[in-house]
Coordinates of C-alpha atoms and ligand atoms in Angstrom, one line a residue:
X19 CA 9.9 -23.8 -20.0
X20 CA 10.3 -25.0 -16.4
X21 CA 11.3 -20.9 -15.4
X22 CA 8.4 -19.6 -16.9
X23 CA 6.1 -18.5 -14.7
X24 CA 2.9 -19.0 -16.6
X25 CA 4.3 -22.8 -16.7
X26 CA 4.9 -22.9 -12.9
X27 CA 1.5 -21.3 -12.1
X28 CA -0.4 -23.3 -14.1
X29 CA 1.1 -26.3 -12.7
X30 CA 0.3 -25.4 -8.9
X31 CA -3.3 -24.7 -10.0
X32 CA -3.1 -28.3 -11.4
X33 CA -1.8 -29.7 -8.6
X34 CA -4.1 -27.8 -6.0
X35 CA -7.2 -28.8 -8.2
X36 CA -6.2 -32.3 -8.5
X37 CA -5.8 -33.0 -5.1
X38 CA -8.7 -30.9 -4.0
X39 CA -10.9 -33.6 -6.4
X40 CA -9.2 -36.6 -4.8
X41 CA -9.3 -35.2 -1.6
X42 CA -13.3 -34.7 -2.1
X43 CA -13.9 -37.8 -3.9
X44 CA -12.0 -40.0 -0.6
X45 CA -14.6 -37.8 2.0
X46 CA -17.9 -38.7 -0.3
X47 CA -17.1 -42.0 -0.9
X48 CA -16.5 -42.5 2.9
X49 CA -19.8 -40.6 4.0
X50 CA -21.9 -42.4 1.5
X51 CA -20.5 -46.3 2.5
X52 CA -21.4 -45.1 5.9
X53 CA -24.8 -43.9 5.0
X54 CA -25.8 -47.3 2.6
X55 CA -24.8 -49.3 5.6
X56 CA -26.5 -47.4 8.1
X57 CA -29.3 -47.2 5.8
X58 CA -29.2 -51.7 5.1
X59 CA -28.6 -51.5 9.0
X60 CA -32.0 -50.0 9.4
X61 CA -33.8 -52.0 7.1
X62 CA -32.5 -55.5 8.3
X63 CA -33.7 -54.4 12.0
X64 CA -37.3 -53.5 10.4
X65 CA -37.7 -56.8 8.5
X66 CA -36.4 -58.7 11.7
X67 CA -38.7 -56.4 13.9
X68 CA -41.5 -57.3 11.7
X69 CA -41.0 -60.8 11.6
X70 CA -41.2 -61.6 15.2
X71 CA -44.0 -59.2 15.4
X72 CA -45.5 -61.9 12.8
X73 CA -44.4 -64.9 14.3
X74 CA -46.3 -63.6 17.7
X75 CA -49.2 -63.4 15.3
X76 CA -49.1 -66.3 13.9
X77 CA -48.5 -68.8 16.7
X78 CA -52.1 -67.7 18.3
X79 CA -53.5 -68.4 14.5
X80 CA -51.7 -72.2 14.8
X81 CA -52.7 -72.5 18.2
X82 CA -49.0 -72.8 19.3
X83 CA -47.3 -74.7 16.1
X84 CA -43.9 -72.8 16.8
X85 CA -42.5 -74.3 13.4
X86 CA -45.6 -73.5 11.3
X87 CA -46.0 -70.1 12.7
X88 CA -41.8 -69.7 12.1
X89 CA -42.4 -70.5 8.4
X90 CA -45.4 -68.3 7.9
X91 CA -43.8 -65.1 9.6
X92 CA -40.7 -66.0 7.3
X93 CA -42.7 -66.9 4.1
X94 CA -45.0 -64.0 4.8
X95 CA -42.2 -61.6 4.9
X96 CA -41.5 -59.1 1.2
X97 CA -37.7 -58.9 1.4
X98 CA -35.4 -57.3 -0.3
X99 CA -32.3 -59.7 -1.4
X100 CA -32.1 -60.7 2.6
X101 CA -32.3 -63.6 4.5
X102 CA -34.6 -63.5 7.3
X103 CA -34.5 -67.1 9.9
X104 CA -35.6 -68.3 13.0
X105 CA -33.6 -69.9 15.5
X106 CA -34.4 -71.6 18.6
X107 CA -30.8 -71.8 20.0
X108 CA -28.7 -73.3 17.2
X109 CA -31.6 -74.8 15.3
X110 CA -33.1 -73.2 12.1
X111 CA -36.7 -73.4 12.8
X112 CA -37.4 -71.3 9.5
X113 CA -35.4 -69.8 6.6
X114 CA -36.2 -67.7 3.7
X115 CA -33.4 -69.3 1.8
X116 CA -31.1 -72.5 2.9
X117 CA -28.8 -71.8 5.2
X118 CA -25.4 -73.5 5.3
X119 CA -25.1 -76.0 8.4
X120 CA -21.3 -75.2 9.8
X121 CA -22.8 -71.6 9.3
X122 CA -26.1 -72.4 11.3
X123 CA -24.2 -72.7 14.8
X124 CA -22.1 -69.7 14.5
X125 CA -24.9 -67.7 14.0
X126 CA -26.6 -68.9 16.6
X127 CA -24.1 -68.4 18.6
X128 CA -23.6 -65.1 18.0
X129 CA -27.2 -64.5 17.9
X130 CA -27.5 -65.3 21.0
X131 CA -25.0 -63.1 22.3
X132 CA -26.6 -60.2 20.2
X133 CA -23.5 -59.9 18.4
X134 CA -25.4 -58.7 15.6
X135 CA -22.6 -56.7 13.7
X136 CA -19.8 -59.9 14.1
X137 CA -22.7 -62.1 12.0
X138 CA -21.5 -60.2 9.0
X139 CA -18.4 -62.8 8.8
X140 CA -20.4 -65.5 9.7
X141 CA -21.3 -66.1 5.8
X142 CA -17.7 -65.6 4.1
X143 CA -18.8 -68.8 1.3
X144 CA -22.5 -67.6 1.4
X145 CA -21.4 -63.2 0.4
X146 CA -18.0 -63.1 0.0
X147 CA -18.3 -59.1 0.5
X148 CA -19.5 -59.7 3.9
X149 CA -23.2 -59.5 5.5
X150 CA -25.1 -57.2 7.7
X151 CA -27.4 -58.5 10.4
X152 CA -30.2 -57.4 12.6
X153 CA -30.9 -59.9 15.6
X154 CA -34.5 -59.8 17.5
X155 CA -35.1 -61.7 20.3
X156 CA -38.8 -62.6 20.9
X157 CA -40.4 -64.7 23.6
X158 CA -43.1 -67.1 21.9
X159 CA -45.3 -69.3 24.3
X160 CA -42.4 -68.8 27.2
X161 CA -39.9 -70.0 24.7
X162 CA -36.9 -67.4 23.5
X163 CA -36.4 -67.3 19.8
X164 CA -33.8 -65.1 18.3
X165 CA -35.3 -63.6 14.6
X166 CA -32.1 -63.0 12.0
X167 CA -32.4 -60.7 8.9
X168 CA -29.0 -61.2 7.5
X169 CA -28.0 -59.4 4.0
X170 CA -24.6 -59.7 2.3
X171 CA -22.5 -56.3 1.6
X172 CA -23.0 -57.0 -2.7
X173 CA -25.2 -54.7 -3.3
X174 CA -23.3 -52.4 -1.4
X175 CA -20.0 -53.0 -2.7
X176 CA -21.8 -52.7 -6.4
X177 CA -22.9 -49.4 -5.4
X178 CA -19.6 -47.5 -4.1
X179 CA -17.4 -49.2 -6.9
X180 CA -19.7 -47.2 -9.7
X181 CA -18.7 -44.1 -7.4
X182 CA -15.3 -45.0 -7.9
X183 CA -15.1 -45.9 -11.4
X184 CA -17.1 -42.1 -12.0
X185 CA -14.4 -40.7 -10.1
X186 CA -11.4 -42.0 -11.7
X187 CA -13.1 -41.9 -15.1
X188 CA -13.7 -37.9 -14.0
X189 CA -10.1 -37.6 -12.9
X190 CA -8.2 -36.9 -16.0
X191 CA -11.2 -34.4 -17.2
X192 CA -10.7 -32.7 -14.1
X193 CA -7.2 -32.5 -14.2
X194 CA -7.2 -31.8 -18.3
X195 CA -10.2 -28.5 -17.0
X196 CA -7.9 -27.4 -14.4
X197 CA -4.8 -27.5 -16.6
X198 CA -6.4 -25.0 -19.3
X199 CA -8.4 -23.0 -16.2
X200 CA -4.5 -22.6 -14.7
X201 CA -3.1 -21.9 -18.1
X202 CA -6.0 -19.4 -19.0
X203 CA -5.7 -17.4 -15.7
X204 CA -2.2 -17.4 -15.5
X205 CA -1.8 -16.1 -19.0
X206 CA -4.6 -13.3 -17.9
X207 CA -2.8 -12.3 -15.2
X208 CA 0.7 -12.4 -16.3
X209 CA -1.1 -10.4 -19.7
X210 CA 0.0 -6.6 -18.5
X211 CA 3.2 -8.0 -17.6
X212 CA 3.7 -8.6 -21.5
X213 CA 2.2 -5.0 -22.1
X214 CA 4.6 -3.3 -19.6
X215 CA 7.6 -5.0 -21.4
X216 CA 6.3 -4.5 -24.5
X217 CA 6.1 -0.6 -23.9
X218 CA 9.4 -0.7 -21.8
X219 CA 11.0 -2.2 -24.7
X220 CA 10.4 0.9 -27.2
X221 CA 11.7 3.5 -24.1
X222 CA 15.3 4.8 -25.6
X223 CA 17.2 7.2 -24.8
X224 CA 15.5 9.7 -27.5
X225 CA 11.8 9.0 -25.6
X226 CA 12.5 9.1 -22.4
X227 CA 9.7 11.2 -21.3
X228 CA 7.2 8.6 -22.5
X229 CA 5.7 6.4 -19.5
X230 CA 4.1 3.2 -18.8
X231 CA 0.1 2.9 -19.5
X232 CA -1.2 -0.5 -18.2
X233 CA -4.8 0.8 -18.1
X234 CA -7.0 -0.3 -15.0
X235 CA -4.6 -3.5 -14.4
X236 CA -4.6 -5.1 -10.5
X237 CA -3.2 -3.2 -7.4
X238 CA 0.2 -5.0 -7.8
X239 CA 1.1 -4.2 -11.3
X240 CA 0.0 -0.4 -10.8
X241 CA 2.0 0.0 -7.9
X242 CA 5.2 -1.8 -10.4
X243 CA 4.0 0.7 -13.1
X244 CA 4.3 3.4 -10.9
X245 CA 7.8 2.5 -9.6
X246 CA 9.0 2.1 -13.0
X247 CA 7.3 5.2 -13.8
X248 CA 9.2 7.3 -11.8
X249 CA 12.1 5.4 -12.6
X250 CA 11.9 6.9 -15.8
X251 CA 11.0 10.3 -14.3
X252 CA 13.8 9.6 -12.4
X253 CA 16.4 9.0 -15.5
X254 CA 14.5 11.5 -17.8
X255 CA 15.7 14.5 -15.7
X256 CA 19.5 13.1 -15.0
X257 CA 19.5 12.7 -18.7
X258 CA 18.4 16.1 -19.7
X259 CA 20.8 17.7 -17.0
X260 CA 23.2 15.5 -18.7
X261 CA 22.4 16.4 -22.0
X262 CA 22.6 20.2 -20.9
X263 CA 25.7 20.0 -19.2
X264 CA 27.4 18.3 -22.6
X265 CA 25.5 21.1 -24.6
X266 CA 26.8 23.8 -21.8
X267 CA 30.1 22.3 -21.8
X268 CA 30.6 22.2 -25.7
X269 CA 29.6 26.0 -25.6
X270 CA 31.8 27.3 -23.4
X271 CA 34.4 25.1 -24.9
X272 CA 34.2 27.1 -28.4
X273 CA 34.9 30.6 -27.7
X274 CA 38.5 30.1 -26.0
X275 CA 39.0 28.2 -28.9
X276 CA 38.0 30.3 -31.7
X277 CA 39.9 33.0 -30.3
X278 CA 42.6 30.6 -30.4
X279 CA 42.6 29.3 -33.8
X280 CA 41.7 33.4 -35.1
X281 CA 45.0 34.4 -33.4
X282 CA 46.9 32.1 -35.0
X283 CA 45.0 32.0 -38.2
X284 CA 45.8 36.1 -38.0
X285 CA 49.4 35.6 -36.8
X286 CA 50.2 33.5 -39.2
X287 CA 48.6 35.2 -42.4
X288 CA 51.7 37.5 -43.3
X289 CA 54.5 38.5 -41.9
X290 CA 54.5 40.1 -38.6
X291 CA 56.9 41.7 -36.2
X292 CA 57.9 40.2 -33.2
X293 CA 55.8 41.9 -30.7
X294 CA 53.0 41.4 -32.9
X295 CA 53.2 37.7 -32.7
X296 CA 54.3 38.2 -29.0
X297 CA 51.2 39.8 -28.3
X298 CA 49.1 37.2 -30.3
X299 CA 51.0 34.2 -28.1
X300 CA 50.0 36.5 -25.1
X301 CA 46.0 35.9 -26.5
X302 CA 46.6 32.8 -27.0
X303 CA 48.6 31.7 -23.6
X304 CA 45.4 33.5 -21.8
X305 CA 42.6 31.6 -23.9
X306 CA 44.7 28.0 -23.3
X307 CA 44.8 28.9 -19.0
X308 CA 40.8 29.7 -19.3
X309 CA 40.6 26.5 -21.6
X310 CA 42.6 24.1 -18.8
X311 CA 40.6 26.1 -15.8
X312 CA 37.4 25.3 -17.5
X313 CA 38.9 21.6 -18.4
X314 CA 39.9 20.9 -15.0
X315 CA 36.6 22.4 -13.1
X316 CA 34.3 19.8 -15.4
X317 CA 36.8 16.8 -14.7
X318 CA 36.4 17.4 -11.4
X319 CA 32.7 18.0 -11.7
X320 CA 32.2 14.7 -13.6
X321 CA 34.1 12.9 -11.3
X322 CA 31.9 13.8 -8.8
X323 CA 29.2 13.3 -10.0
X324 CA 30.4 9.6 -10.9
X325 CA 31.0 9.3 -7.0
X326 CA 34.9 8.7 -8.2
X327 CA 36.5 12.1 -6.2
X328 CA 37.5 10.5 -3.1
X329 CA 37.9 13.5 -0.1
X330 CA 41.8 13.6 1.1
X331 CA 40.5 14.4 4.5
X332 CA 43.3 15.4 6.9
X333 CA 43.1 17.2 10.0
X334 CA 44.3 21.2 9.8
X335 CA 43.1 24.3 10.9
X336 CA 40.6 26.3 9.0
X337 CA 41.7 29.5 10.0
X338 CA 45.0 29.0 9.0
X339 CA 43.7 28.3 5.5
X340 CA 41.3 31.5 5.2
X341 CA 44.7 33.6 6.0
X342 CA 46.4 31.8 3.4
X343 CA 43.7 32.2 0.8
X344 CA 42.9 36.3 2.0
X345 CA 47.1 36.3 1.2
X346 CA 47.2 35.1 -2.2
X347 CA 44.2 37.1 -3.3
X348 CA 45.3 40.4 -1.6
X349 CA 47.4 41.2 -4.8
X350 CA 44.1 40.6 -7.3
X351 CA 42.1 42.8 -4.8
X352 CA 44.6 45.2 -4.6
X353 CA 45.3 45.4 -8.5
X354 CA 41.2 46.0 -8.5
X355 CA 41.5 49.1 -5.7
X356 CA 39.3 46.8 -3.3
X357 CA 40.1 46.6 0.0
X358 CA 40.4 42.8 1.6
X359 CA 40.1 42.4 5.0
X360 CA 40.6 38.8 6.7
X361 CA 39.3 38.2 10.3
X362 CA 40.4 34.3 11.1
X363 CA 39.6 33.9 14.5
X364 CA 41.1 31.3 16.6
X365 CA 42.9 28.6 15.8
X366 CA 39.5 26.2 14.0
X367 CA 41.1 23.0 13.4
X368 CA 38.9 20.8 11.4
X369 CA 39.1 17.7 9.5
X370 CA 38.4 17.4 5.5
X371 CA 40.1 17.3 2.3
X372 CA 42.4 21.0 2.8
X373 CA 42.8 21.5 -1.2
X374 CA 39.6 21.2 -2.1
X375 CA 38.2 24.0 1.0
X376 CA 41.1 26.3 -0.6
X377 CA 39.3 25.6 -3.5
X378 CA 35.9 26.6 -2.1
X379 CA 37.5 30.0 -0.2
X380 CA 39.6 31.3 -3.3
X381 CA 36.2 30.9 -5.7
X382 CA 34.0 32.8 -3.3
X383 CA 36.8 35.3 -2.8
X384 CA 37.5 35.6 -6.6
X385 CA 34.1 36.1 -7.2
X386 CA 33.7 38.8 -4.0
X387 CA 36.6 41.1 -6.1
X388 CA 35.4 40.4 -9.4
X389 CA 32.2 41.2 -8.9
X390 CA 33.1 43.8 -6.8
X391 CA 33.9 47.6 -8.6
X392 CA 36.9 49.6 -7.4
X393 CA 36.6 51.3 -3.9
X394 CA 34.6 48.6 -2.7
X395 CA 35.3 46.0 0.3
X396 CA 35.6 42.5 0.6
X397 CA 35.4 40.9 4.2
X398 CA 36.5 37.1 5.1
X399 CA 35.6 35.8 8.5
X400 CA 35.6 32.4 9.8
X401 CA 33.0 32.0 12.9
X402 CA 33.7 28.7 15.3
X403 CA 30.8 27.4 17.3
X404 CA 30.6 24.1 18.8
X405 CA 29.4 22.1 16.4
X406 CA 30.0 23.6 13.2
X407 CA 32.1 26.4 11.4
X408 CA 31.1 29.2 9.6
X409 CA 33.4 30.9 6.2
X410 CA 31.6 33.8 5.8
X411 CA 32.7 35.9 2.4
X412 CA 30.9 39.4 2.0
X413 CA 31.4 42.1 -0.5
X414 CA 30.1 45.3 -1.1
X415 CA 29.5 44.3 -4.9
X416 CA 27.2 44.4 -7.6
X417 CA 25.0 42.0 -5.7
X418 CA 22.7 39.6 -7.4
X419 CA 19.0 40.1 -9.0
X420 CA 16.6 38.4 -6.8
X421 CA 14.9 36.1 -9.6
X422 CA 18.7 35.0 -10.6
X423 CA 20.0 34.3 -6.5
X424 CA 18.4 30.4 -6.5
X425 CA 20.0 29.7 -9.8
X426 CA 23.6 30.8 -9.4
X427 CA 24.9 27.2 -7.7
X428 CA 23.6 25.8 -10.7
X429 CA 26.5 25.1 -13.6
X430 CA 26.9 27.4 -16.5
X431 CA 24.9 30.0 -14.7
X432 CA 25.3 33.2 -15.1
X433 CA 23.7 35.9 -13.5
X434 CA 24.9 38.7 -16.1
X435 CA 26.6 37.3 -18.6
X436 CA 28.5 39.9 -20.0
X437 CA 30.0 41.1 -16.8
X438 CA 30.9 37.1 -16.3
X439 CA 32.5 36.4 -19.6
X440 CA 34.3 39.5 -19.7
X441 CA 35.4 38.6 -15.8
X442 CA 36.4 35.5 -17.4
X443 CA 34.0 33.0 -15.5
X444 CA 31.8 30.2 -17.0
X445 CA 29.3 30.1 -14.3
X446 CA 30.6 26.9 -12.8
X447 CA 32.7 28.7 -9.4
X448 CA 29.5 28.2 -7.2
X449 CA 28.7 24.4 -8.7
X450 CA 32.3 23.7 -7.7
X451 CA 31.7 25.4 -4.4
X452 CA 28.6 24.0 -3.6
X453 CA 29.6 20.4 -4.5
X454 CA 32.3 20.7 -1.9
X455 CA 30.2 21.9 1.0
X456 CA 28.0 19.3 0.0
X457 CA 30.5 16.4 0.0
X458 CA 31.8 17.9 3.8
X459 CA 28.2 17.4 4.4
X460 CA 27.8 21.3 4.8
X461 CA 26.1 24.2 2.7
X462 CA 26.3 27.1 1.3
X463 CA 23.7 30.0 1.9
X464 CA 23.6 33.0 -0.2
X465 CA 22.1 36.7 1.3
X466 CA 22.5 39.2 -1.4
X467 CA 20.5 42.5 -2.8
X468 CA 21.6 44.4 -6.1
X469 CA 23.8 47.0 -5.4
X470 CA 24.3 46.5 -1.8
X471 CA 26.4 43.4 -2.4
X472 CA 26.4 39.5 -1.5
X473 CA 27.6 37.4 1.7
X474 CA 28.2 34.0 1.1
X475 CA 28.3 31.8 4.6
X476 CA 29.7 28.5 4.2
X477 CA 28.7 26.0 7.2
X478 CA 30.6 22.8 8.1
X479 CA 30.0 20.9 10.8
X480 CA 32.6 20.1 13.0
Ligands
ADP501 P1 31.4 32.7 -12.8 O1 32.6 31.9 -13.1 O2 30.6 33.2 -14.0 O3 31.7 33.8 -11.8 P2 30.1 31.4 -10.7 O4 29.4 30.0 -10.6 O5 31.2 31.6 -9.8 O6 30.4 31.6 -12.2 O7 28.9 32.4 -10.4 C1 27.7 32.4 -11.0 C2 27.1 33.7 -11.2 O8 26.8 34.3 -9.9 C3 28.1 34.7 -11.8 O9 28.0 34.7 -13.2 C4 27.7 36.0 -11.2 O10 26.7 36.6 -12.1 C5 27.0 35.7 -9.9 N1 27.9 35.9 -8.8 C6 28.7 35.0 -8.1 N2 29.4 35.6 -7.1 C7 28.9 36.9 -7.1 C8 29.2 38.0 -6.2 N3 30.0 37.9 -5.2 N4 28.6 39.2 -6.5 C9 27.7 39.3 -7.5 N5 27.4 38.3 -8.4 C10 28.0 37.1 -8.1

């Protein structure tokens, strides 16, 4: 539960959500405290404002009564929960409401000083929330009066503690919407996810060419499609070249073994005489060699392929080894009436795995006489340069059918079977040879036209 991802995604969008809300909820309730109190500030300095503005008024009506024209102004006032007074230095000439004595000198203390905001703790008894004042000094017949509109915080207080009762009321609604919104998104966008599995989940080995469809999903998820598309493509083609290289391998495997089993099977029918069954063992030593030739070139081929044949590289020199091979196939070419001629070069040392570039030299020269008819020439030449080396095998052969030249490195080709099979090859020489250019990090070109014969140049670099 904790791992899944819809889980953990719907949790950060909880968390983001509900802090967002809290967050917002701290900055309104901030601004509007500030704004009510700004706003009582301004209406405390209007009523005192207006107040002395009436008490001017009224002391020409009473003929310069101070204390009569005090309690008019006062009385005459419409307020609004305040308390609007009069002082004349630390005495209470008029109040709209009773003011406490010990409170009476403080605030005339203060009101004389102007201090209008420090009034607010004047009257802890009196609003236990704290007051606002507004202070207005007025001079009456040469006399300076201070004018006081003074309103506890209550009303205030009342106001921003229903704000905060909405908002922690709203809270767990808010957290509850953003829970399902997370969970509802998450689960949306995590949706093709599901489809891709789903879909990945019927892919076998038998329907491998089927591919991912996740319809017009985000940018992300097409661009994982896609990968795992050509994953697929990918393993689709290494398993049909698998598949045709078991199939291949199977084929060529049945012929040396029916001939096999019909030699013994004939053999062994009735009696025979002892050059008969000589002759049959003959057959049958043949078909076993091509058998274990054809045996050993796919173990080595499969090992390859598994990245499991590890290069013996040693340092030796390469023309050396071209005389050696020309040498052991001399008697082949000669048995064939082809002339082989060898030209070495210098002394080429070079460093790789030796048995493996015998390998590669005695194929292309087996190939050179057998495809090569009687009176014909075979040519072996090794070219040093600086930095690579050139094996260059050239015949005066059969030569090779232009549509059939890119497809003879490939294994089991042939490119005319009948003179192959009867030559005894099964079109895996040139897979062999190419794989170890290849894994000397060098290739293998081919130049060839029917009837005029085929080179094969081998390059390694140095
Ligand atoms: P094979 O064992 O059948 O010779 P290879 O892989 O060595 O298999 O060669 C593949 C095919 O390429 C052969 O079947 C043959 O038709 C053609 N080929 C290879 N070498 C030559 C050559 N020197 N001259 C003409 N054809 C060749």
């Amino acid at each position: 539960m904790i791992n899944s991802f819809r889980f953990r995604l719907t949790l950060w969008y909880l968390l983001f959500f509900s802090l967002l809300f809290i967050l917002f909820s701290l900055f309104l309730h901030g601004v509007l405290s500030h704004a009510l109190e700004r706003r009582l500030d301004e209406a405390l300095a209007v009523e005192a404002n207006t107040t002395a503005a009436m008490l001017q008024d009224e002391f020409e009506e009473m003929k310069g009564n101070v204390p009569a024209a005090s309690s008019d102004a006062v009385s005459g006032m419409r307020l609004h929960g305040s308390l609007v007074a009069v002082l004349s230095g630390n005495r209470v000439l008029a109040a709209s409401t009773p003011i406490p004595q010990p409170q009476v000198d403080f605030i005339a203390a203060r009101a004389s000083l102007d201090a209008a905001a420090d009034l607010a703790v004047a009257v802890p008894e009196v609003a236990p929330n704290g007051a606002r004042a507004a202070v207005h000094r007025v001079t009456v017949g040469g006399l300076d009066y201070q004018v006081i509109a003074l309103q506890s915080r209550d009303e205030l207080v009342e106001d921003l503690a229903v704000l905060r009762r909405v908002t922690l009321l709203a809270l767990p609604l808010v957290i509850v919407l953003a829970g399902l919104g997370g969970y509802w998104l998450a689960s949306r966008s995590l949706a093709p996810l599901g489809w891709m599995a789903e879909q990945a989940h019927r892919i076998t080995g038998s329907n491998l060419n089927t591919r991912l469809d996740i319809g017009n999903a985000a940018e992300e998820l097409a661009v994982l499609s896609a990968s795992f598309n050509e994953l697929l493509s990918r393993l689709d083609l290494s398993f049909e070249s698998m598949r045709r290289f078991v199939a291949d391998a199977s084929h060529e495997l049945r012929t040396p073994l029916s001939i096999i089993r019909g030699e013994a099977d004939v053999a062994l029918s009735q009696e025979r005489a002892a050059a008969e069954y000589r002759e049959s063992l003959a057959i049958i030593l043949d078909e076993s060699r091509r058998l274990s030739r054809l045996v050993d070139d796919l173990l080595n081929l499969a090992r390859a392929d598994a990245g499991r044949l590890k290069l013996q590289s040693e340092e030796f020199y390469l023309n050396d080894l071209l005389a050696e091979c020309c040498r052991s196939a001399q008697s082949l070419a000669a048995a064939r009436g082809i002339a082989l001629e060898c030209r070495p070069a210098e002394d080429a040392p070079f460093r790789g795995d030796e048995e493996l570039l015998r390998r590669l030299v005695m194929n292309l020269l087996d190939n050179a006489i057998r495809y090569t008819p009687p009176g014909g020439q075979v040519s072996a030449a090794l070219e040093a340069q600086d930095s690579e080396l050139r094996i260059r095998i050239a015949d005066t052969g059969v030569g090779i059918a232009p549509d059939a030249a890119p497809h003879v490195f490939e294994r089991f080709y042939r490119a005319d079977i009948a003179r192959s099979r009867q030559n005894g090859g099964f079109g895996l020489g040139l897979a062999i040879v190419k794989w170890i250019a290849e894994s000397h990090h060098g290739e293998v070109a081919l130049a060839t036209h029917p009837g005029a014969g085929s080179t094969f140049t081998v390059t390694l670099p140095r």
